[in-house]
Tab-separated table of C-alpha atoms and ligand atoms in Angstrom:
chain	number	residue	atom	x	y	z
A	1	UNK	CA	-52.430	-6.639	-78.618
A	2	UNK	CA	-54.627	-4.549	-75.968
A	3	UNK	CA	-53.169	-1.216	-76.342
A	4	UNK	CA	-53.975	2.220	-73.513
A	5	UNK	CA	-52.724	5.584	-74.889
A	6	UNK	CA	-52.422	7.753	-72.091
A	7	UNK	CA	-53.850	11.530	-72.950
A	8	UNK	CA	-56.884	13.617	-74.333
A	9	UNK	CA	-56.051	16.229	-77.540
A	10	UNK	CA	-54.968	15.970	-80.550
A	11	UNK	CA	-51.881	14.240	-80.332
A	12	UNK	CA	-53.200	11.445	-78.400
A	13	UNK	CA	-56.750	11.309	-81.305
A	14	UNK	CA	-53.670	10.850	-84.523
A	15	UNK	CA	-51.780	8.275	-82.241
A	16	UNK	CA	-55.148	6.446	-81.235
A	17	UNK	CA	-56.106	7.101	-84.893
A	18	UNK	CA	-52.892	5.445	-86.292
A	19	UNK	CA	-52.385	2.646	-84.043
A	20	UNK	CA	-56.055	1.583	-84.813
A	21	UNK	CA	-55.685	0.697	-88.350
A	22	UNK	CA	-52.855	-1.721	-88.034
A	23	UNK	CA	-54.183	-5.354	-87.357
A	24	UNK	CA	-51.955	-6.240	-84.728
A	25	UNK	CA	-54.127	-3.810	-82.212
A	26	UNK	CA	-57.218	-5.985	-80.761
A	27	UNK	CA	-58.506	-3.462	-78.355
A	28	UNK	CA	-57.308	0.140	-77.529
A	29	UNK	CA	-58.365	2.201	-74.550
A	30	UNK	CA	-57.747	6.313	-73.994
A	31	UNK	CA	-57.177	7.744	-70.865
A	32	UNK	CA	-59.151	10.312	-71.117
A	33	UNK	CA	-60.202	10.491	-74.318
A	34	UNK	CA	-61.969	12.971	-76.249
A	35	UNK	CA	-64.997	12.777	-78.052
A	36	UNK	CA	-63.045	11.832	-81.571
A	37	UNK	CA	-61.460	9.283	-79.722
A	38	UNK	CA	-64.676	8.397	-78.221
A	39	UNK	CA	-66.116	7.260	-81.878
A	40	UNK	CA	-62.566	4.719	-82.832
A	41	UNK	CA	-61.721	3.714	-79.586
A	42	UNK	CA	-62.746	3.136	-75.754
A	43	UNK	CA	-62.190	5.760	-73.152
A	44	UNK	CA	-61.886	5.532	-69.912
A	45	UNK	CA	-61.423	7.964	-67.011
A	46	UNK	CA	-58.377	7.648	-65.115
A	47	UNK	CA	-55.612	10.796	-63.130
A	48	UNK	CA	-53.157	9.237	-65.609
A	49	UNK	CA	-50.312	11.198	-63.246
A	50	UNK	CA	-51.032	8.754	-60.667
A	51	UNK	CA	-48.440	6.316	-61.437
A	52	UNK	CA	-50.254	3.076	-59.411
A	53	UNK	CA	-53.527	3.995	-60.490
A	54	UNK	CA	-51.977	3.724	-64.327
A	55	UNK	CA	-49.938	0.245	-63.477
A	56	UNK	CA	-53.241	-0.910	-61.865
A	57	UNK	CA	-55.161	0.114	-64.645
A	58	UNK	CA	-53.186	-1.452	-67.365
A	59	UNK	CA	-52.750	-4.494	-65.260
A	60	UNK	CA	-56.619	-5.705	-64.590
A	61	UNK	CA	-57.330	-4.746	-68.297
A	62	UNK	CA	-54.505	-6.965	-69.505
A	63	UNK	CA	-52.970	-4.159	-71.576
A	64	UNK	CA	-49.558	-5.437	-73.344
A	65	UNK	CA	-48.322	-1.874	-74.103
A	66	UNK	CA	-48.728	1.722	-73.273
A	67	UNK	CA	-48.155	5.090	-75.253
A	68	UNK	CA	-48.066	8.228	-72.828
A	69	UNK	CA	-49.186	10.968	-74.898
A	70	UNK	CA	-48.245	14.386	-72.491
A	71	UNK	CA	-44.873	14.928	-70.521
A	72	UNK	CA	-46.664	15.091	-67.008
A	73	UNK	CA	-47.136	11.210	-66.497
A	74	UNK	CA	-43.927	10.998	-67.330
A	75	UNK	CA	-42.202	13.444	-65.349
A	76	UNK	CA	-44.777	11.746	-62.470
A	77	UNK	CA	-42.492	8.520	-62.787
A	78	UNK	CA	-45.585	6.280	-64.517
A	79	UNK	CA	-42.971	4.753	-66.933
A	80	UNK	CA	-41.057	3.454	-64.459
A	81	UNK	CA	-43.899	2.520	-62.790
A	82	UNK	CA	-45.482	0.120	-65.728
A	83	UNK	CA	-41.557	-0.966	-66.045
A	84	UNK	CA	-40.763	-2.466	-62.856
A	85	UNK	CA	-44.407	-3.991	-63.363
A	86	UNK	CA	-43.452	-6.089	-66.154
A	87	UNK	CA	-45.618	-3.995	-68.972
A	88	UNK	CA	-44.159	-2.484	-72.132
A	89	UNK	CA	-44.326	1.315	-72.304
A	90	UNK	CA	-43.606	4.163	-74.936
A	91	UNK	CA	-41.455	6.742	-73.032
A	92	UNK	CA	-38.943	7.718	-70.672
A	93	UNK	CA	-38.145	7.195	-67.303
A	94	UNK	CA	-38.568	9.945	-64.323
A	95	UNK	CA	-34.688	10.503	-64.302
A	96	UNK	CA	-34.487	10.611	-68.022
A	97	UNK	CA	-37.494	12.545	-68.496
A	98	UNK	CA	-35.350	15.647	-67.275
A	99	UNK	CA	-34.114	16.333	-70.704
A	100	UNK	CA	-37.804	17.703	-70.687
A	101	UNK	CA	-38.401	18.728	-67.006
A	102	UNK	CA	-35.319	20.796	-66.347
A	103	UNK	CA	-33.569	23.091	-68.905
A	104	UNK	CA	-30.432	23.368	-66.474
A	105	UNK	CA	-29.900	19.304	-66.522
A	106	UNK	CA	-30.236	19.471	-70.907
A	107	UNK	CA	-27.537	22.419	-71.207
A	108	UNK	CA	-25.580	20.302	-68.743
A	109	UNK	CA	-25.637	17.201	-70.846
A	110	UNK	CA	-24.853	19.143	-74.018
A	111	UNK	CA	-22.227	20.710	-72.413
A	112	UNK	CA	-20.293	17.529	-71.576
A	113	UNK	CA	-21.080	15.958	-75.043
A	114	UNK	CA	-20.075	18.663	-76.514
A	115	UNK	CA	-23.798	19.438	-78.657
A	116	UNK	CA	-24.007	22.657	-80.295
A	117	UNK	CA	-26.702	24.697	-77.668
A	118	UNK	CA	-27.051	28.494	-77.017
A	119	UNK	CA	-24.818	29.694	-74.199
A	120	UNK	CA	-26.304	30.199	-70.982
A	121	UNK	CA	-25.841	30.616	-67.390
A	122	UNK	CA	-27.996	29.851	-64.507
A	123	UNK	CA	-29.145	31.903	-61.198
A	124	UNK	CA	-30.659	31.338	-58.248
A	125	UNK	CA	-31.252	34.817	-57.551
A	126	UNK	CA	-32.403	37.808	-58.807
A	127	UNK	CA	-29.238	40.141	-58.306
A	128	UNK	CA	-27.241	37.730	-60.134
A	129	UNK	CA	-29.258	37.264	-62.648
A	130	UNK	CA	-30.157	40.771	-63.742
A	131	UNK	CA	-26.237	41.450	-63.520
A	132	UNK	CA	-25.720	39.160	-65.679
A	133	UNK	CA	-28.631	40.942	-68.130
A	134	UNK	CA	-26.855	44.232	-67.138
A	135	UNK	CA	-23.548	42.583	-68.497
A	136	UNK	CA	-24.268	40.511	-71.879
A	137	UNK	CA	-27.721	42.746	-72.940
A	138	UNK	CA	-30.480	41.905	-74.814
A	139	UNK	CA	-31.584	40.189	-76.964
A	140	UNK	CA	-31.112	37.091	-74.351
A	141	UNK	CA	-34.005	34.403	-73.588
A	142	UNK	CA	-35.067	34.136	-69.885
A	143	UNK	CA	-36.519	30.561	-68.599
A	144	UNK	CA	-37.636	29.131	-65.797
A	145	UNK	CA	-35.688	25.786	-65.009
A	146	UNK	CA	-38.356	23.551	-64.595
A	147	UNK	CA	-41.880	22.872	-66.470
A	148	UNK	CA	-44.354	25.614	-66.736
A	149	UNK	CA	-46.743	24.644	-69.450
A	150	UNK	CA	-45.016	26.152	-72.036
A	151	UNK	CA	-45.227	29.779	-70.438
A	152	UNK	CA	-41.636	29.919	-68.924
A	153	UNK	CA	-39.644	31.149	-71.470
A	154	UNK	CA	-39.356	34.577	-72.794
A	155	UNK	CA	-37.199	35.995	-75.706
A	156	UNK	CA	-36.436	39.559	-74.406
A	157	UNK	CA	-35.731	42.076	-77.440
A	158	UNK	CA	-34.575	44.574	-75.356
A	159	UNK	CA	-33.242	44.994	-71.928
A	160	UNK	CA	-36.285	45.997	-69.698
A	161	UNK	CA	-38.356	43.065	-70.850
A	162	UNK	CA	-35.582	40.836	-69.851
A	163	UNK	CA	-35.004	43.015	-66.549
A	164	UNK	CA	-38.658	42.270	-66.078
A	165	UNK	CA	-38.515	38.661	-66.747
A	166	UNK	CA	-36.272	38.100	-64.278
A	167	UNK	CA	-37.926	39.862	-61.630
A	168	UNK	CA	-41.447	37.855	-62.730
A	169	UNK	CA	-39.605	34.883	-62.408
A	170	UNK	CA	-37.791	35.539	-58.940
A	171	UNK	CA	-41.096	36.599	-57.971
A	172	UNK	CA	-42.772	33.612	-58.072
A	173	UNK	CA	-44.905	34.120	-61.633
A	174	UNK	CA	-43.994	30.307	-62.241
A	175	UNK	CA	-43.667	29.013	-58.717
A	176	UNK	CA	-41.065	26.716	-57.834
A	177	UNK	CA	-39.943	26.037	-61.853
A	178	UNK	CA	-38.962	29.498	-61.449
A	179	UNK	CA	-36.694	29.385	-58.721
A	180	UNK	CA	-33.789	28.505	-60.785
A	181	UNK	CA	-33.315	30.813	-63.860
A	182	UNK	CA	-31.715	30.174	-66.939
A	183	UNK	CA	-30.686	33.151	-69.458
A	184	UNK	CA	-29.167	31.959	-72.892
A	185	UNK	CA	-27.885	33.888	-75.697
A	186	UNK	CA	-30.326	34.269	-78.154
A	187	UNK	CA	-30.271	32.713	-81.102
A	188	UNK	CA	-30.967	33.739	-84.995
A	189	UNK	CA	-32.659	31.465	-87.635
A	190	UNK	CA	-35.819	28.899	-88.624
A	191	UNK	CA	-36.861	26.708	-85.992
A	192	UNK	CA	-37.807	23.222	-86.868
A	193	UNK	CA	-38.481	19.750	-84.873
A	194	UNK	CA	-36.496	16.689	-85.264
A	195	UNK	CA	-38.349	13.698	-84.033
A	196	UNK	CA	-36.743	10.353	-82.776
A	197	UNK	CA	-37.390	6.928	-81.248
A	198	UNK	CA	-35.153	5.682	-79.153
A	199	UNK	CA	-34.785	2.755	-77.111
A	200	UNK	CA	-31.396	3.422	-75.014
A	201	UNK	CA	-29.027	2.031	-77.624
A	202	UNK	CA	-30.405	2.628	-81.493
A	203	UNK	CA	-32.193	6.375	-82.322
A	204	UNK	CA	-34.445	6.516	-85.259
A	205	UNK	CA	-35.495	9.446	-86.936
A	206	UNK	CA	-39.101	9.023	-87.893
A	207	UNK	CA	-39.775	12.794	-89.140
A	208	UNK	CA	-39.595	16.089	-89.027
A	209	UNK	CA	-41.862	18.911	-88.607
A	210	UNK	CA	-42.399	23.056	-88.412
A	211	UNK	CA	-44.860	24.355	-85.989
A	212	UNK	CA	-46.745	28.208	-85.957
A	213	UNK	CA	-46.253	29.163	-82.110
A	214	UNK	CA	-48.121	32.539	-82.035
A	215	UNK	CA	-51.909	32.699	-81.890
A	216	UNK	CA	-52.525	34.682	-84.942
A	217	UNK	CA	-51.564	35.378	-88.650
A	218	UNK	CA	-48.022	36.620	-89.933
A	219	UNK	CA	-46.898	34.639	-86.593
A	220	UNK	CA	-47.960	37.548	-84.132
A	221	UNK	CA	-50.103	37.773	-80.933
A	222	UNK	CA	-49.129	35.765	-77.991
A	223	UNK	CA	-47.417	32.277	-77.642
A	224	UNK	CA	-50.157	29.286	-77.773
A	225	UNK	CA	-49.062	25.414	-78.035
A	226	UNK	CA	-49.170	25.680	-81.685
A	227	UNK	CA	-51.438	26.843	-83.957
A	228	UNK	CA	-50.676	24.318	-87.125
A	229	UNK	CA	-47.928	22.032	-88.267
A	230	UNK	CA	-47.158	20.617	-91.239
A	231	UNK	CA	-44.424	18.050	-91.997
A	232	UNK	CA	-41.699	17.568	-93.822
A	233	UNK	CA	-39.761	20.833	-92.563
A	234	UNK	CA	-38.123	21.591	-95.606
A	235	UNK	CA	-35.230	23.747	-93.342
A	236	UNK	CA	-34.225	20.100	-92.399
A	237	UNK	CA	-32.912	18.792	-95.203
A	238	UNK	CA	-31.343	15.399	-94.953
A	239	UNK	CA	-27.760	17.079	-94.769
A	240	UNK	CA	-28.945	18.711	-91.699
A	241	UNK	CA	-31.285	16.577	-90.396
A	242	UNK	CA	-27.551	13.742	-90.056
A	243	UNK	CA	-26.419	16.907	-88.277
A	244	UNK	CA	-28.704	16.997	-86.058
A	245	UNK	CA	-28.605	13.533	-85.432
A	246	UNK	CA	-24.471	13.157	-85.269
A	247	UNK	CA	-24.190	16.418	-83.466
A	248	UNK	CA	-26.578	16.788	-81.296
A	249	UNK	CA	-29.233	13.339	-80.524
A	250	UNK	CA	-26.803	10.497	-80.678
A	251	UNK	CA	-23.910	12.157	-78.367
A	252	UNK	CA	-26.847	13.326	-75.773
A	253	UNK	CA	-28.319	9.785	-75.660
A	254	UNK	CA	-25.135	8.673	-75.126
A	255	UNK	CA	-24.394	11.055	-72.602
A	256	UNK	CA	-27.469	9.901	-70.763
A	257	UNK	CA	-26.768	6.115	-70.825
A	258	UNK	CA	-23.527	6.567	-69.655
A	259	UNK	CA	-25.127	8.670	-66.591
A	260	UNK	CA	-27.298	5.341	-66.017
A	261	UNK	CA	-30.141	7.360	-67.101
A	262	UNK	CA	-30.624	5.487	-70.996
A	263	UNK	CA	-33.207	7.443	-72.712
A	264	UNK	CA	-36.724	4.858	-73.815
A	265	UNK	CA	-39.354	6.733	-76.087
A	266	UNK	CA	-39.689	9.642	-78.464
A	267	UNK	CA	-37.110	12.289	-78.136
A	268	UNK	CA	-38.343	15.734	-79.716
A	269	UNK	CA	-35.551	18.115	-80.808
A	270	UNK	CA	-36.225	21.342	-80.888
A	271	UNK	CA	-33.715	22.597	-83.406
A	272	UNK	CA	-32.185	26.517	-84.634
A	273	UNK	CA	-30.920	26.466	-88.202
A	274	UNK	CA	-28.516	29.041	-89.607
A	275	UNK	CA	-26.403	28.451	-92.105
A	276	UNK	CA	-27.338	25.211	-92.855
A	277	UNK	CA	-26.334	24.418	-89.076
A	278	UNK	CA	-28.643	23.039	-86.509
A	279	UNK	CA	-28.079	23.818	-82.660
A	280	UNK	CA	-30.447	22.389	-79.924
A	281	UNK	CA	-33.022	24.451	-78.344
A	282	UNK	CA	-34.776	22.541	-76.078
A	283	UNK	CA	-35.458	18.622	-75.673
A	284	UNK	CA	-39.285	17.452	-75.325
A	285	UNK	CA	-39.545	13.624	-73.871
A	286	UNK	CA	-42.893	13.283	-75.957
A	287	UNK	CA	-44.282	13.678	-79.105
A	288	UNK	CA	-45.148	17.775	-80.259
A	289	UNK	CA	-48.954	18.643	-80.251
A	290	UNK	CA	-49.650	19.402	-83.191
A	291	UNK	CA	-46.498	17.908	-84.598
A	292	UNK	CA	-48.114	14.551	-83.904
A	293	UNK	CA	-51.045	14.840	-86.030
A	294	UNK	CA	-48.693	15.459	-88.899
A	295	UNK	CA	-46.396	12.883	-88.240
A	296	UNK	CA	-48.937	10.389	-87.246
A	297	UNK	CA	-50.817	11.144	-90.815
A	298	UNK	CA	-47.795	10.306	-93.195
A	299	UNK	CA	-46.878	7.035	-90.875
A	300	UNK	CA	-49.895	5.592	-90.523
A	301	UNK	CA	-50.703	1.987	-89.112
A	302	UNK	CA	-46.419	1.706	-89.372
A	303	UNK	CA	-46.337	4.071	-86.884
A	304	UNK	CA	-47.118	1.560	-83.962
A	305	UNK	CA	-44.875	-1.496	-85.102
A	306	UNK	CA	-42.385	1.230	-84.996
A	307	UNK	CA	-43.561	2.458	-81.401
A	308	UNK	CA	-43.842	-1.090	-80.325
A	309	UNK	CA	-40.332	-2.202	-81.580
A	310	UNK	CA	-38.862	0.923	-79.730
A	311	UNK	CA	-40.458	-0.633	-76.503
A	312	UNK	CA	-39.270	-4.163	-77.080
A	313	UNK	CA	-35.635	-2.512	-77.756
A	314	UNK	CA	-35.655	-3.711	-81.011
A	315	UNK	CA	-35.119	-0.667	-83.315
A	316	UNK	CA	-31.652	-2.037	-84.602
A	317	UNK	CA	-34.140	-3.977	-86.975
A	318	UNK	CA	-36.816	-1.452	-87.938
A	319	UNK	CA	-37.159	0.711	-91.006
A	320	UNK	CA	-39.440	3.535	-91.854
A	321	UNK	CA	-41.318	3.285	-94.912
A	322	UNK	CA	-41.312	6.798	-96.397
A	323	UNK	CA	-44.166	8.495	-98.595
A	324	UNK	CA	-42.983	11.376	-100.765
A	325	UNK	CA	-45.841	12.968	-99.263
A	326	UNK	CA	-46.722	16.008	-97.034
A	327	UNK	CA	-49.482	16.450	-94.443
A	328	UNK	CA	-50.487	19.663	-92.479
A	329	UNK	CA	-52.635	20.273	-89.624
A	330	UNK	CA	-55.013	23.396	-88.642
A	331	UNK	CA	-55.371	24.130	-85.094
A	332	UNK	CA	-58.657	25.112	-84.535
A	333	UNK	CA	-59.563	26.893	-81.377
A	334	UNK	CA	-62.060	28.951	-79.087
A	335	UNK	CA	-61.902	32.380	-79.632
A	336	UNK	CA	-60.013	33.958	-76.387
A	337	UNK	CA	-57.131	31.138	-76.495
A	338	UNK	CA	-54.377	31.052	-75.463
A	339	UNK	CA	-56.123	33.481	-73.038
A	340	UNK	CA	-59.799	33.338	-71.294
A	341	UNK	CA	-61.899	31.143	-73.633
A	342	UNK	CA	-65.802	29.772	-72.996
A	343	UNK	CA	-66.068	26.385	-73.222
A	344	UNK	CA	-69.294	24.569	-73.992
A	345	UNK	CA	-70.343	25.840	-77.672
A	346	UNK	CA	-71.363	24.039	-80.116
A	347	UNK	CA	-69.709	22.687	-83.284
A	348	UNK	CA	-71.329	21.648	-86.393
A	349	UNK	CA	-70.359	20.019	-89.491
A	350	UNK	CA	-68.606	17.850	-88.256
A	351	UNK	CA	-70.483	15.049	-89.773
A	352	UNK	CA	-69.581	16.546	-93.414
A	353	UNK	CA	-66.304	16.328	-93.607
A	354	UNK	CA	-64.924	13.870	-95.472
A	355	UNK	CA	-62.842	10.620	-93.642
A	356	UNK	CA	-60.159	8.793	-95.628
A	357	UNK	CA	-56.285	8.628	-95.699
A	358	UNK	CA	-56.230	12.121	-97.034
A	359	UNK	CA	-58.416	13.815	-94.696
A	360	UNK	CA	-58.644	13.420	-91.390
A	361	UNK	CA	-60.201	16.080	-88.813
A	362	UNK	CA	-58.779	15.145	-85.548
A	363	UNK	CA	-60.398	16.347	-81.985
A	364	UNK	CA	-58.780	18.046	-79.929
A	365	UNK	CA	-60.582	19.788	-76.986
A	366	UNK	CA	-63.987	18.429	-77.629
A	367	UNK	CA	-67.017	16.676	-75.272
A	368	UNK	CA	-70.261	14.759	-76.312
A	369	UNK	CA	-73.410	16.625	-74.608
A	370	UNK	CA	-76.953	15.311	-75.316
A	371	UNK	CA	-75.587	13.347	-77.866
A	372	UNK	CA	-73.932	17.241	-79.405
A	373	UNK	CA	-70.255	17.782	-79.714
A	374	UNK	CA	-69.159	20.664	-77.861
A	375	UNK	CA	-65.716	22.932	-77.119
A	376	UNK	CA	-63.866	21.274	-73.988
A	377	UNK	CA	-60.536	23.462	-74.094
A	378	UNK	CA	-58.550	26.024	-75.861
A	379	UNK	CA	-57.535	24.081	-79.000
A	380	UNK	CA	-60.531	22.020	-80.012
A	381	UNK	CA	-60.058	20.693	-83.678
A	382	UNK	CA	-56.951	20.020	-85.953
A	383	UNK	CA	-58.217	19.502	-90.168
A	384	UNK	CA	-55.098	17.471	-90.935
A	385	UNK	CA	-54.585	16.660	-94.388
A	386	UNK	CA	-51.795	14.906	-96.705
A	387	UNK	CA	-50.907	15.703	-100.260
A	388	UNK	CA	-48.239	14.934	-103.010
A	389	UNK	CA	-47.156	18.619	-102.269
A	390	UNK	CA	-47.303	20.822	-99.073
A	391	UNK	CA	-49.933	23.201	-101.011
A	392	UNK	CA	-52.152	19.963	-101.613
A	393	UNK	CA	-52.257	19.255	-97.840
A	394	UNK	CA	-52.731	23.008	-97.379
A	395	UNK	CA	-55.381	23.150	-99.809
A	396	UNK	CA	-57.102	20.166	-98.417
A	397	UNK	CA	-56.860	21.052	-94.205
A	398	UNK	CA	-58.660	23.879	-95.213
A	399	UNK	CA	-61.401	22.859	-97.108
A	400	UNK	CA	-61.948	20.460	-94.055
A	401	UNK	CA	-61.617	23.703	-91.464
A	402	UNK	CA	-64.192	25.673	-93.880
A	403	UNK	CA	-66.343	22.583	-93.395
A	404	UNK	CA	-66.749	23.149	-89.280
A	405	UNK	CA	-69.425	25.525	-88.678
A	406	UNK	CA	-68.353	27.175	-85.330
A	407	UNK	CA	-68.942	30.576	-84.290
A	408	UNK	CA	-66.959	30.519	-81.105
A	409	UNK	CA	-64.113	29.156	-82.364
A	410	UNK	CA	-61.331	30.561	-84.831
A	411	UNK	CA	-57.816	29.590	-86.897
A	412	UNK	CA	-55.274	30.664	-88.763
A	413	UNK	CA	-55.127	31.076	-92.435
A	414	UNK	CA	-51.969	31.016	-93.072
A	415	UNK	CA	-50.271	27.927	-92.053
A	416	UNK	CA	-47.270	26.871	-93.745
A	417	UNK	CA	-46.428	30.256	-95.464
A	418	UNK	CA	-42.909	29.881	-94.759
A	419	UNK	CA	-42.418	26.308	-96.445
A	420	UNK	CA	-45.123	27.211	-99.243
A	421	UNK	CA	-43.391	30.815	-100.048
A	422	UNK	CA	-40.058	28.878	-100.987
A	423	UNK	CA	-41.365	25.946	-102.984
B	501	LIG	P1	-38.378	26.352	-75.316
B	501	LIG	O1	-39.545	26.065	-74.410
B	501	LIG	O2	-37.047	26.257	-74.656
B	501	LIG	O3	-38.457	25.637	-76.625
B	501	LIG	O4	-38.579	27.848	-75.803
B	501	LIG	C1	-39.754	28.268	-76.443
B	501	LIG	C2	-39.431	29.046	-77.685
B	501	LIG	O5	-38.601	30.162	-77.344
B	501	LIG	C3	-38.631	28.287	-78.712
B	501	LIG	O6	-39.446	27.510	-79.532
B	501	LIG	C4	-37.937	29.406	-79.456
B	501	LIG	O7	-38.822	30.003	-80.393
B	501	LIG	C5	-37.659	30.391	-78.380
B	501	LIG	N1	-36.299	30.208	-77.845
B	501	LIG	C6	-35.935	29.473	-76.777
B	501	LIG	N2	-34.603	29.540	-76.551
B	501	LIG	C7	-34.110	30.338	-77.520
B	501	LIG	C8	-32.794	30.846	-77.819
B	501	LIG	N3	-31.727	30.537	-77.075
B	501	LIG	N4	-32.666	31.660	-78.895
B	501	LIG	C9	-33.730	32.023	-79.639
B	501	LIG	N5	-34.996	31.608	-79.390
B	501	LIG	C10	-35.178	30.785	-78.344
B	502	LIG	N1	-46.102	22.184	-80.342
B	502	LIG	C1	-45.102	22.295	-79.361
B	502	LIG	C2	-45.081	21.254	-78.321
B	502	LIG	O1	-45.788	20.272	-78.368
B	502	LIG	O2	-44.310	21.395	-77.370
């Protein structure tokens, strides 16, 4: 099978790295690539929003099936693209990749299945909206309706930050993702991810995972794209996890097929859990970065005859083959990140860590110059390890990060603390 994973960090190095040890793949391409990927697999460079260019692409390389990696080929319509052009594809279409692309069209779906969500009302302008702050008070979450790289939502503690939110946002801060407003009640308790294949009829979970949003230790500083992950999320225990999936997953995907919008891919459930309940925060049509490195390391080679049966609608049939294992991932990145960063320094070391089942370093943000390996972005390295125990996998990701020599670059030491304090 000739395989093209569309995407360049870290998620898209653990799927590439995955998919490459089971014998069914002959030849696998990365659009773009990084330089990790670089030493498994091919890369090639292609605007992988441009949904012809991808269809082309695939097509004169004789690809059989495609994994898109980040949400904005998707939301660009390249699924439905490589659909109506006869080629097998990991993810959702345009329409249904709205559960991602608009947080007005998920609370709508919840709403008439009935999902357990954080109340909320939506505004298209700014009076409205800060009466509505000047009514309920903070805390309340502001967000921008539509995608803003992560950056458009805001958890207001108190009633001037949320006064300002919505004045950023009706402003223009976000452009037009923030010209529809969202404000939901905010809600109390430990986060975790649900993850899910689905392939418009059958949804199967295929693990769970805890990310560290905030740049630095004791989870402070500003909001990144995740800083570490580790997997399982102990919050989601299997009573909650068939919560989640009765409550929440299986009456939304239902809700979407009946629309005539069936859901095809990897459905990301960003979950609240109080009380042993789970409510929905927010849907992501694609696999979490860094969540994916964790996930990726406990599956292994399974992970693509699971991705490929999803595709082929065929995940009736398929089963997960569980380790009672744990892996956890360090998010290494340049100094400045999530704000101004340099790119272009070098990193050493790399050639010492150690390779194996155990211990994998996975590149994130990286480039090959004169033959060097250098920074290429804000997170640039994630030392992903597994273990028999979530302090093994700890233990081991960072004795791979201490490995790195790196000046410019910098991580957290404390991933996991939650999940390690209680067991
Ligand atoms: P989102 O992009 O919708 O996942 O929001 C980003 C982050 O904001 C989430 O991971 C939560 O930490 C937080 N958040 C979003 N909505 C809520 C809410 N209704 N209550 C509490 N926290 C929230
Ligand atoms: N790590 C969060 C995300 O991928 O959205």
């Amino acid at each position: 099978m000739n395989i093209l994973i569309l995407g360049g960090g870290g998620r898209e190095h653990s799927l590439a790295w995955a998919v490459m040890q089971n014998p069914r793949c002959d030849r696998l391409i990365v659009a773009p690539g990084n330089a990790g990927i670089a030493a498994i697999a091919e890369c090639a460079s292609l605007d992988i929003r441009d949904a012809a260019a991808v269809a082309e692409f695939a097509a004169s390389n004789n690809v059989d099936f495609v994994i898109v990696g980040p949400e904005a080929p998707l939301a660009a319509g390249v699924a439905d693209r490589l659909r109506e052009a006869g080629l097998l594809c990991l993810g959702p279409s345009q329409g249904a990749a709205r559960l991602e692309t608009s947080k007005r069209f998920t609370k709508e779906i919840c709403d008439a299945c009935g999902a357990p969500t954080a109340a909320w009302a939506r505004f298209t302008d700014r009076d409205s909206a800060r009466n509505h702050v000047a009514t309920n008070g903070a805390p309340v979450v502001i967000k921008a309706d539509g995608l803003a790289g992560g950056k458009g939502v805001i958890v207001a503690e108190d009633d001037a930050t949320a006064f300002a939110a919505v004045d950023s946002m009706f402003g223009g801060t976000f452009g037009a993702a923030g010209a529809e407003v969202v404000i939901e009640e905010f809600m109390a308790g430990e986060e975790a991810s649900l993850f899910v294949l689905c392939d418009g009829t059958t949804a199967l979970p295929i693990g769970t995972a805890q990310d560290h949003k905030r740049a630095y230790e004791g989870d402070s500083g500003p909001n990144t794209g995740g800083m570490g992950a580790y997997s399982p999320a102990p919050v989601l225990s299997p009573e909650v996890e068939k919560r989640a999936l009765e409550e929440i997953v299986k009456p939304c995907l239902t809700e979407m097929a009946r629309r005539g919008t069936p859901y095809h891919g990897v459905l990301y459930a960003g979950l609240m859990i109080a009380d042993g309940a789970p409510r929905l925060v927010e849907f992501n049509v694609r696999f979490g970065d860094p969540e994916c490195q964790v996930l990726m390391a406990r599956l292994g080679a399974q992970a693509l005859d699971l991705m490929y049966a999803c595709a082929e609608g065929r995940l009736d049939s398929a089963r997960v083959n569980w380790a009672e294992d744990h892996a956890l991932t360090v998010v290494m990145a340049a100094k400045g990140y999530p704000g101004d960063y340099r790119k272009g320094s070098q990193i050493r070391g790399l050639g010492d860590c150690p390779e194996d089942s155990r211990n994998i370093m996975f590149h994130a943000g990286t480039a090959l110059r004169n033959g060097r390996t250098v920074a290429s972005g804000g997170r640039v390295l994630n030392a992903t390890a597994r273990g028999d125990s979530l302090a093994e996998a700890a233990k081991r990701a960072y004795a791979l990060a201490d490995r790195i020599d790196w000046p410019a670059g910098f991580f957290r030491r404390d991933i996991g603390w939650r999940a390690l304090r209680s067991g």
